[in-house]
PDB file of C-alpha atoms in Angstrom:
ATOM      1  CA  MET N   1      -0.139   0.075  -0.112  1.00  0.00           C
ATOM      2  CA  TRP N   2       2.638   2.293   1.163  1.00  0.00           C
ATOM      3  CA  LEU N   3       5.518   1.358  -1.305  1.00  0.00           C
ATOM      4  CA  GLN N   4       3.929   3.749  -4.025  1.00  0.00           C
ATOM      5  CA  ASP N   5       4.680   6.546  -1.742  1.00  0.00           C
ATOM      6  CA  ILE N   6       8.151   5.701  -2.682  1.00  0.00           C
ATOM      7  CA  ARG N   7      10.060   8.143  -4.925  1.00  0.00           C
ATOM      8  CA  LYS N   8      12.012   7.764  -7.959  1.00  0.00           C
ATOM      9  CA  TYR N   9      15.582   8.569  -6.601  1.00  0.00           C
ATOM     10  CA  GLU N  10      15.094   6.386  -3.393  1.00  0.00           C
ATOM     11  CA  TYR N  11      14.607   3.277  -5.751  1.00  0.00           C
ATOM     12  CA  VAL N  12      17.801   4.455  -7.377  1.00  0.00           C
ATOM     13  CA  PHE N  13      19.435   4.957  -4.023  1.00  0.00           C
ATOM     14  CA  GLY N  14      18.030   1.184  -3.068  1.00  0.00           C
ATOM     15  CA  VAL N  15      19.413  -0.002  -6.042  1.00  0.00           C
ATOM     16  CA  LEU N  16      22.963   1.179  -5.355  1.00  0.00           C
ATOM     17  CA  ARG N  17      22.983   0.352  -2.024  1.00  0.00           C
ATOM     18  CA  THR N  18      22.327  -3.189  -2.526  1.00  0.00           C
ATOM     19  CA  ALA N  19      25.037  -3.748  -5.568  1.00  0.00           C
ATOM     20  CA  PHE N  20      27.330  -1.942  -3.196  1.00  0.00           C
ATOM     21  CA  ILE N  21      26.784  -4.354  -0.481  1.00  0.00           C
ATOM     22  CA  MET N  22      26.281  -7.523  -2.476  1.00  0.00           C
ATOM     23  CA  ALA N  23      30.186  -5.667  -3.910  1.00  0.00           C
ATOM     24  CA  ALA N  24      31.078  -6.121  -0.673  1.00  0.00           C
ATOM     25  CA  MET N  25      30.244  -9.478   0.626  1.00  0.00           C
ATOM     26  CA  SER N  26      31.570 -11.183  -3.152  1.00  0.00           C
ATOM     27  CA  TYR N  27      35.183  -8.783  -2.002  1.00  0.00           C
ATOM     28  CA  VAL N  28      35.543  -9.942   1.570  1.00  0.00           C
ATOM     29  CA  PHE N  29      34.136 -13.505   1.593  1.00  0.00           C
ATOM     30  CA  TYR N  30      35.540 -14.348  -1.734  1.00  0.00           C
ATOM     31  CA  GLY N  31      38.540 -12.090  -2.303  1.00  0.00           C
ATOM     32  CA  SER N  32      36.843 -11.193  -6.030  1.00  0.00           C
ATOM     33  CA  PHE N  33      33.962  -9.478  -7.643  1.00  0.00           C
ATOM     34  CA  ARG N  34      33.722 -12.340  -9.625  1.00  0.00           C
ATOM     35  CA  THR N  35      31.326 -14.287  -7.530  1.00  0.00           C
ATOM     36  CA  PHE N  36      29.003 -11.085  -7.385  1.00  0.00           C
ATOM     37  CA  PRO N  37      26.702 -12.764  -9.691  1.00  0.00           C
ATOM     38  CA  LEU N  38      26.099 -15.205  -7.002  1.00  0.00           C
ATOM     39  CA  PHE N  39      24.885 -12.970  -4.643  1.00  0.00           C
ATOM     40  CA  ILE N  40      22.173 -11.711  -6.451  1.00  0.00           C
ATOM     41  CA  PRO N  41      19.321 -13.907  -4.312  1.00  0.00           C
ATOM     42  CA  VAL N  42      20.867 -12.088  -1.443  1.00  0.00           C
ATOM     43  CA  GLY N  43      20.675  -8.497  -3.193  1.00  0.00           C
ATOM     44  CA  LEU N  44      16.938  -9.215  -4.096  1.00  0.00           C
ATOM     45  CA  LEU N  45      16.301 -10.135  -0.652  1.00  0.00           C
ATOM     46  CA  SER N  46      18.242  -6.711   0.639  1.00  0.00           C
ATOM     47  CA  LEU N  47      16.864  -4.662  -1.992  1.00  0.00           C
ATOM     48  CA  ARG N  48      12.710  -6.333  -0.548  1.00  0.00           C
ATOM     49  CA  GLU N  49      13.545  -5.489   2.902  1.00  0.00           C
ATOM     50  CA  TRP N  50      14.926  -2.366   2.234  1.00  0.00           C
ATOM     51  CA  ALA N  51      11.455  -1.136   0.091  1.00  0.00           C
ATOM     52  CA  ALA N  52       9.742  -2.815   3.104  1.00  0.00           C
ATOM     53  CA  ASP N  53      11.228  -0.670   5.913  1.00  0.00           C
ATOM     54  CA  LEU N  54      11.383   2.431   3.580  1.00  0.00           C
ATOM     55  CA  ALA N  55       7.352   1.844   3.134  1.00  0.00           C
ATOM     56  CA  LYS N  56       6.684   1.425   6.883  1.00  0.00           C
ATOM     57  CA  LYS N  57       8.896   4.277   7.647  1.00  0.00           C
ATOM     58  CA  LYS N  58       6.405   6.209   4.588  1.00  0.00           C
ATOM     59  CA  GLU N  59       3.625   5.064   6.938  1.00  0.00           C
ATOM     60  CA  GLN N  60       4.650   6.625  10.063  1.00  0.00           C
ATOM     61  CA  GLU N  61       4.994   9.517   8.768  1.00  0.00           C
ATOM     62  CA  PHE N  62       1.463   9.489   7.287  1.00  0.00           C
ATOM     63  CA  ARG N  63      -0.236   8.970  11.025  1.00  0.00           C
ATOM     64  CA  GLY N  64       1.893  11.853  12.468  1.00  0.00           C
ATOM     65  CA  GLN N  65       0.844  13.651   9.262  1.00  0.00           C
ATOM     66  CA  PHE N  66      -3.000  12.451  10.075  1.00  0.00           C
ATOM     67  CA  LYS N  67      -2.627  13.154  13.453  1.00  0.00           C
ATOM     68  CA  ASP N  68      -2.292  16.947  12.546  1.00  0.00           C
ATOM     69  CA  GLY N  69      -5.051  16.577   9.971  1.00  0.00           C
ATOM     70  CA  ILE N  70      -7.740  15.397  12.080  1.00  0.00           C
ATOM     71  CA  GLN N  71      -6.688  17.599  15.315  1.00  0.00           C
ATOM     72  CA  ALA N  72      -7.124  20.565  12.547  1.00  0.00           C
ATOM     73  CA  LEU N  73     -10.321  18.958  11.813  1.00  0.00           C
ATOM     74  CA  ALA N  74     -11.904  19.032  14.597  1.00  0.00           C
ATOM     75  CA  THR N  75     -10.918  22.630  15.347  1.00  0.00           C
ATOM     76  CA  VAL N  76     -12.657  23.727  12.559  1.00  0.00           C
ATOM     77  CA  LEU N  77     -15.937  22.020  13.381  1.00  0.00           C
ATOM     78  CA  LYS N  78     -15.930  23.066  16.505  1.00  0.00           C
ATOM     79  CA  ALA N  79     -16.303  26.298  15.565  1.00  0.00           C
ATOM     80  CA  GLY N  80     -19.237  25.622  13.921  1.00  0.00           C
ATOM     81  CA  TYR N  81     -18.386  24.761  10.137  1.00  0.00           C
ATOM     82  CA  SER N  82     -20.056  21.948   8.149  1.00  0.00           C
ATOM     83  CA  VAL N  83     -18.429  18.842   7.495  1.00  0.00           C
ATOM     84  CA  GLU N  84     -17.481  19.501   3.714  1.00  0.00           C
ATOM     85  CA  ASN N  85     -16.189  23.025   4.546  1.00  0.00           C
ATOM     86  CA  ALA N  86     -14.186  21.624   7.819  1.00  0.00           C
ATOM     87  CA  ILE N  87     -12.473  19.262   5.410  1.00  0.00           C
ATOM     88  CA  ARG N  88     -11.908  21.808   2.832  1.00  0.00           C
ATOM     89  CA  GLU N  89     -10.500  24.387   6.289  1.00  0.00           C
ATOM     90  CA  ALA N  90      -8.426  21.873   7.873  1.00  0.00           C
ATOM     91  CA  GLY N  91      -6.724  20.969   4.195  1.00  0.00           C
ATOM     92  CA  ARG N  92      -5.623  25.147   4.595  1.00  0.00           C
ATOM     93  CA  ASP N  93      -4.703  24.672   7.622  1.00  0.00           C
ATOM     94  CA  LEU N  94      -2.208  22.029   6.757  1.00  0.00           C
ATOM     95  CA  ALA N  95      -0.434  23.922   3.600  1.00  0.00           C
ATOM     96  CA  PRO N  96       1.512  26.281   5.112  1.00  0.00           C
ATOM     97  CA  VAL N  97       3.392  22.993   7.591  1.00  0.00           C
ATOM     98  CA  TYR N  98       3.677  20.347   5.202  1.00  0.00           C
ATOM     99  CA  GLY N  99       4.249  20.700   1.308  1.00  0.00           C
ATOM    100  CA  LYS N 100       2.311  19.680  -1.814  1.00  0.00           C
ATOM    101  CA  ASP N 101       4.249  16.719  -2.151  1.00  0.00           C
ATOM    102  CA  ALA N 102       3.092  15.234   1.510  1.00  0.00           C
ATOM    103  CA  ARG N 103       0.504  12.337   1.506  1.00  0.00           C
ATOM    104  CA  ILE N 104      -1.692  14.089   3.389  1.00  0.00           C
ATOM    105  CA  ARG N 105      -1.881  17.424   1.532  1.00  0.00           C
ATOM    106  CA  ARG N 106      -2.433  15.047  -1.393  1.00  0.00           C
ATOM    107  CA  GLU N 107      -5.506  13.330   0.571  1.00  0.00           C
ATOM    108  CA  PHE N 108      -6.798  16.745   1.597  1.00  0.00           C
ATOM    109  CA  ASP N 109      -6.427  17.770  -1.791  1.00  0.00           C
ATOM    110  CA  ARG N 110      -7.931  15.321  -3.389  1.00  0.00           C
ATOM    111  CA  MET N 111     -11.159  15.315  -0.814  1.00  0.00           C
ATOM    112  CA  VAL N 112     -11.832  18.637  -1.309  1.00  0.00           C
ATOM    113  CA  HIS N 113     -11.941  17.508  -5.615  1.00  0.00           C
ATOM    114  CA  GLN N 114     -14.288  14.708  -4.940  1.00  0.00           C
ATOM    115  CA  MET N 115     -16.574  17.205  -2.996  1.00  0.00           C
ATOM    116  CA  SER N 116     -16.695  20.056  -5.484  1.00  0.00           C
ATOM    117  CA  MET N 117     -17.541  16.744  -7.966  1.00  0.00           C
ATOM    118  CA  ASN N 118     -20.832  16.301  -5.525  1.00  0.00           C
ATOM    119  CA  MET N 119     -19.429  13.646  -3.614  1.00  0.00           C
ATOM    120  CA  THR N 120     -20.975  13.633  -0.140  1.00  0.00           C
ATOM    121  CA  ALA N 121     -18.124  14.087   2.781  1.00  0.00           C
ATOM    122  CA  ALA N 122     -19.020  10.451   4.003  1.00  0.00           C
ATOM    123  CA  ALA N 123     -18.012   8.475   0.792  1.00  0.00           C
ATOM    124  CA  VAL N 124     -15.401  11.095   0.601  1.00  0.00           C
ATOM    125  CA  LEU N 125     -13.839   9.759   4.151  1.00  0.00           C
ATOM    126  CA  GLU N 126     -14.818   6.404   2.889  1.00  0.00           C
ATOM    127  CA  GLU N 127     -12.532   6.304  -0.296  1.00  0.00           C
ATOM    128  CA  PHE N 128      -9.383   8.255   2.243  1.00  0.00           C
ATOM    129  CA  ALA N 129      -9.498   5.223   4.028  1.00  0.00           C
ATOM    130  CA  LEU N 130      -9.739   2.302   1.524  1.00  0.00           C
ATOM    131  CA  ARG N 131      -6.909   4.643   0.064  1.00  0.00           C
ATOM    132  CA  THR N 132      -4.654   4.012   2.624  1.00  0.00           C
ATOM    133  CA  GLY N 133      -5.771   0.950   4.308  1.00  0.00           C
ATOM    134  CA  GLN N 134      -4.204   2.604   7.644  1.00  0.00           C
ATOM    135  CA  GLU N 135      -6.705   1.321  10.810  1.00  0.00           C
ATOM    136  CA  ASP N 136      -5.939   4.577  12.440  1.00  0.00           C
ATOM    137  CA  VAL N 137      -7.672   6.327   9.387  1.00  0.00           C
ATOM    138  CA  GLU N 138     -10.346   3.457   9.551  1.00  0.00           C
ATOM    139  CA  ASP N 139     -11.199   3.987  13.089  1.00  0.00           C
ATOM    140  CA  PHE N 140     -11.377   7.545  12.602  1.00  0.00           C
ATOM    141  CA  VAL N 141     -13.360   7.495   9.555  1.00  0.00           C
ATOM    142  CA  ASN N 142     -15.993   4.519  11.366  1.00  0.00           C
ATOM    143  CA  VAL N 143     -16.238   7.165  14.628  1.00  0.00           C
ATOM    144  CA  PHE N 144     -16.744  10.038  11.939  1.00  0.00           C
ATOM    145  CA  THR N 145     -19.956   7.809  10.084  1.00  0.00           C
ATOM    146  CA  ALA N 146     -20.940   7.079  13.334  1.00  0.00           C
ATOM    147  CA  ALA N 147     -21.478  10.347  15.312  1.00  0.00           C
ATOM    148  CA  GLY N 148     -23.053  11.830  11.809  1.00  0.00           C
ATOM    149  CA  LYS N 149     -25.815   9.124  12.033  1.00  0.00           C
ATOM    150  CA  SER N 150     -26.363   8.902  15.928  1.00  0.00           C
ATOM    151  CA  GLY N 151     -27.873  12.213  16.163  1.00  0.00           C
ATOM    152  CA  GLY N 152     -26.232  13.199  19.263  1.00  0.00           C
ATOM    153  CA  ASP N 153     -22.958  15.793  20.230  1.00  0.00           C
ATOM    154  CA  SER N 154     -21.251  14.488  17.218  1.00  0.00           C
ATOM    155  CA  ILE N 155     -18.705  17.039  17.869  1.00  0.00           C
ATOM    156  CA  ALA N 156     -17.552  15.599  21.185  1.00  0.00           C
ATOM    157  CA  ILE N 157     -17.269  12.121  20.110  1.00  0.00           C
ATOM    158  CA  ILE N 158     -15.239  13.353  17.311  1.00  0.00           C
ATOM    159  CA  ARG N 159     -12.811  15.186  19.364  1.00  0.00           C
ATOM    160  CA  ASN N 160     -13.035  11.958  21.911  1.00  0.00           C
ATOM    161  CA  ALA N 161     -11.665   9.986  18.879  1.00  0.00           C
ATOM    162  CA  VAL N 162      -9.252  12.804  17.941  1.00  0.00           C
ATOM    163  CA  LYS N 163      -7.503  12.197  21.154  1.00  0.00           C
ATOM    164  CA  THR N 164      -7.755   8.653  21.286  1.00  0.00           C
ATOM    165  CA  ILE N 165      -5.635   8.341  18.130  1.00  0.00           C
ATOM    166  CA  SER N 166      -3.555  11.204  18.778  1.00  0.00           C
ATOM    167  CA  GLU N 167      -2.160   9.641  22.045  1.00  0.00           C
ATOM    168  CA  LYS N 168      -1.596   6.227  20.201  1.00  0.00           C
ATOM    169  CA  VAL N 169       0.334   8.045  17.499  1.00  0.00           C
ATOM    170  CA  ASP N 170       2.281   9.703  20.002  1.00  0.00           C
ATOM    171  CA  THR N 171       2.628   6.711  22.195  1.00  0.00           C
ATOM    172  CA  GLU N 172       4.166   4.353  19.391  1.00  0.00           C
ATOM    173  CA  LYS N 173       6.295   7.804  17.959  1.00  0.00           C
ATOM    174  CA  GLU N 174       7.602   7.098  21.802  1.00  0.00           C
ATOM    175  CA  ILE N 175       8.365   3.331  21.748  1.00  0.00           C
ATOM    176  CA  GLN N 176      10.177   3.980  18.281  1.00  0.00           C
ATOM    177  CA  THR N 177      12.521   6.651  19.498  1.00  0.00           C
ATOM    178  CA  MET N 178      13.647   4.345  22.595  1.00  0.00           C
ATOM    179  CA  LEU N 179      14.011   1.332  19.860  1.00  0.00           C
ATOM    180  CA  ALA N 180      15.771   3.730  17.159  1.00  0.00           C
ATOM    181  CA  SER N 181      19.249   3.353  18.968  1.00  0.00           C
ATOM    182  CA  GLN N 182      19.093  -0.694  19.352  1.00  0.00           C
ATOM    183  CA  LYS N 183      18.117  -0.793  15.304  1.00  0.00           C
ATOM    184  CA  LEU N 184      21.338   1.916  15.170  1.00  0.00           C
ATOM    185  CA  GLU N 185      23.599  -0.694  16.858  1.00  0.00           C
ATOM    186  CA  PHE N 186      22.403  -3.565  15.227  1.00  0.00           C
ATOM    187  CA  HIS N 187      23.192  -1.563  11.730  1.00  0.00           C
ATOM    188  CA  ILE N 188      26.891  -1.176  12.924  1.00  0.00           C
ATOM    189  CA  MET N 189      27.430  -4.767  14.143  1.00  0.00           C
ATOM    190  CA  CYS N 190      26.347  -5.725  10.979  1.00  0.00           C
ATOM    191  CA  ALA N 191      29.246  -3.677   9.121  1.00  0.00           C
ATOM    192  CA  VAL N 192      31.948  -4.142  12.126  1.00  0.00           C
ATOM    193  CA  PRO N 193      32.943  -7.962  10.689  1.00  0.00           C
ATOM    194  CA  PHE N 194      33.267  -6.519   6.802  1.00  0.00           C
ATOM    195  CA  VAL N 195      35.540  -3.802   8.417  1.00  0.00           C
ATOM    196  CA  ILE N 196      37.451  -5.955  10.445  1.00  0.00           C
ATOM    197  CA  ILE N 197      38.136  -8.470   6.868  1.00  0.00           C
ATOM    198  CA  LEU N 198      38.935  -5.474   4.950  1.00  0.00           C
ATOM    199  CA  TYR N 199      41.356  -3.885   7.326  1.00  0.00           C
ATOM    200  CA  MET N 200      43.326  -7.407   7.792  1.00  0.00           C
ATOM    201  CA  LYS N 201      43.180  -7.712   4.047  1.00  0.00           C
ATOM    202  CA  MET N 202      45.182  -4.290   4.068  1.00  0.00           C
ATOM    203  CA  THR N 203      47.196  -4.771   7.072  1.00  0.00           C
ATOM    204  CA  PHE N 204      47.743  -8.683   7.449  1.00  0.00           C
ATOM    205  CA  GLY N 205      46.962  -9.706   3.910  1.00  0.00           C
ATOM    206  CA  ASP N 206      49.742 -12.818   3.884  1.00  0.00           C
ATOM    207  CA  PHE N 207      47.464 -13.754   6.764  1.00  0.00           C
ATOM    208  CA  LEU N 208      44.437 -13.793   5.113  1.00  0.00           C
ATOM    209  CA  ASP N 209      45.733 -15.543   1.764  1.00  0.00           C
ATOM    210  CA  ILE N 210      44.745 -19.095   3.182  1.00  0.00           C
ATOM    211  CA  LEU N 211      41.177 -18.397   3.152  1.00  0.00           C
ATOM    212  CA  TYR N 212      40.976 -16.954  -0.674  1.00  0.00           C
ATOM    213  CA  GLY N 213      41.924 -18.725  -3.964  1.00  0.00           C
ATOM    214  CA  ASN N 214      40.862 -22.565  -3.083  1.00  0.00           C
ATOM    215  CA  PRO N 215      38.648 -24.485  -2.054  1.00  0.00           C
ATOM    216  CA  ALA N 216      39.222 -25.264   1.371  1.00  0.00           C
ATOM    217  CA  GLY N 217      38.926 -21.549   1.882  1.00  0.00           C
ATOM    218  CA  ALA N 218      36.121 -21.209  -0.045  1.00  0.00           C
ATOM    219  CA  ALA N 219      34.485 -23.655   2.116  1.00  0.00           C
ATOM    220  CA  VAL N 220      35.292 -22.145   5.325  1.00  0.00           C
ATOM    221  CA  MET N 221      34.395 -18.635   4.301  1.00  0.00           C
ATOM    222  CA  THR N 222      31.220 -20.017   2.625  1.00  0.00           C
ATOM    223  CA  VAL N 223      29.948 -21.101   6.054  1.00  0.00           C
ATOM    224  CA  CYS N 224      30.825 -17.673   7.613  1.00  0.00           C
ATOM    225  CA  LEU N 225      28.735 -16.040   5.236  1.00  0.00           C
ATOM    226  CA  GLY N 226      26.004 -18.365   6.127  1.00  0.00           C
ATOM    227  CA  ILE N 227      26.621 -17.708  10.188  1.00  0.00           C
ATOM    228  CA  TYR N 228      26.508 -14.054   8.971  1.00  0.00           C
ATOM    229  CA  LEU N 229      23.667 -14.420   7.408  1.00  0.00           C
ATOM    230  CA  GLY N 230      21.746 -16.327   9.793  1.00  0.00           C
ATOM    231  CA  ALA N 231      23.165 -14.040  12.483  1.00  0.00           C
ATOM    232  CA  TYR N 232      21.644 -11.401  10.508  1.00  0.00           C
ATOM    233  CA  ARG N 233      17.977 -12.414  10.215  1.00  0.00           C
ATOM    234  CA  LEU N 234      17.772 -13.421  13.887  1.00  0.00           C
ATOM    235  CA  GLY N 235      18.593  -9.897  14.486  1.00  0.00           C
ATOM    236  CA  ARG N 236      16.173  -8.273  12.232  1.00  0.00           C
ATOM    237  CA  ASN N 237      13.417 -10.493  13.975  1.00  0.00           C
ATOM    238  CA  ILE N 238      14.442  -9.084  17.272  1.00  0.00           C
ATOM    239  CA  ILE N 239      14.458  -5.759  16.124  1.00  0.00           C
ATOM    240  CA  CYS N 240      11.559  -5.267  14.126  1.00  0.00           C
ATOM    241  CA  ILE N 241       9.021  -5.770  16.587  1.00  0.00           C
ATOM    242  CA  GLU N 242       5.580  -4.998  15.479  1.00  0.00           C
ATOM    243  CA  ILE N 243       4.002  -2.191  17.648  1.00  0.00           C
TER     244      ILE N 243
END
């Protein structure tokens, strides 16, 4: 759902990053770039994980934007605006905060355009939830729709929903901030074996010659590579905690 938010230049960076990782593995573990094609499966998996991580980051960024959007919407509703005008006004309030390329700006602009085509606010919001496929958006739209049908104090209901969703987003952001240091440590640890081997190759090259250019050395390095990839997978499973 969020892969569509990844820009072309970001994909280019991802491909170059993957090629660098493949080249580093080829040189460090086998002492030659001729084994580069053997790492294509590893590269494809790395590129897939990179795209998934970036898409998740895009979703987290959108959740913060969405929190600001519904807070602006609740404010203008309290001021007495109709739902349709509240969506338009909230979109204007977001303009100074987010650029035109921000997902929340594009979504509000699209909703305003749909309402100009005589779509109802309820239908517009439901399509918004379907496009994002995001749980917070779906929860808000459900509450928004139910409040409009209940005939009670819909503004109070919506404000309570906004408060609950905002607190949830803020809490999860704090957790992600605490996990950021562990993720950084993991990435540093992943790079350490490469740094150590490259340092030894430059300073004690003769000491490592036995590991390259012969079947026995290639077998040992292949086992080391398997252990490294297994440790990497285990580390990712530990740090990739679903909140």
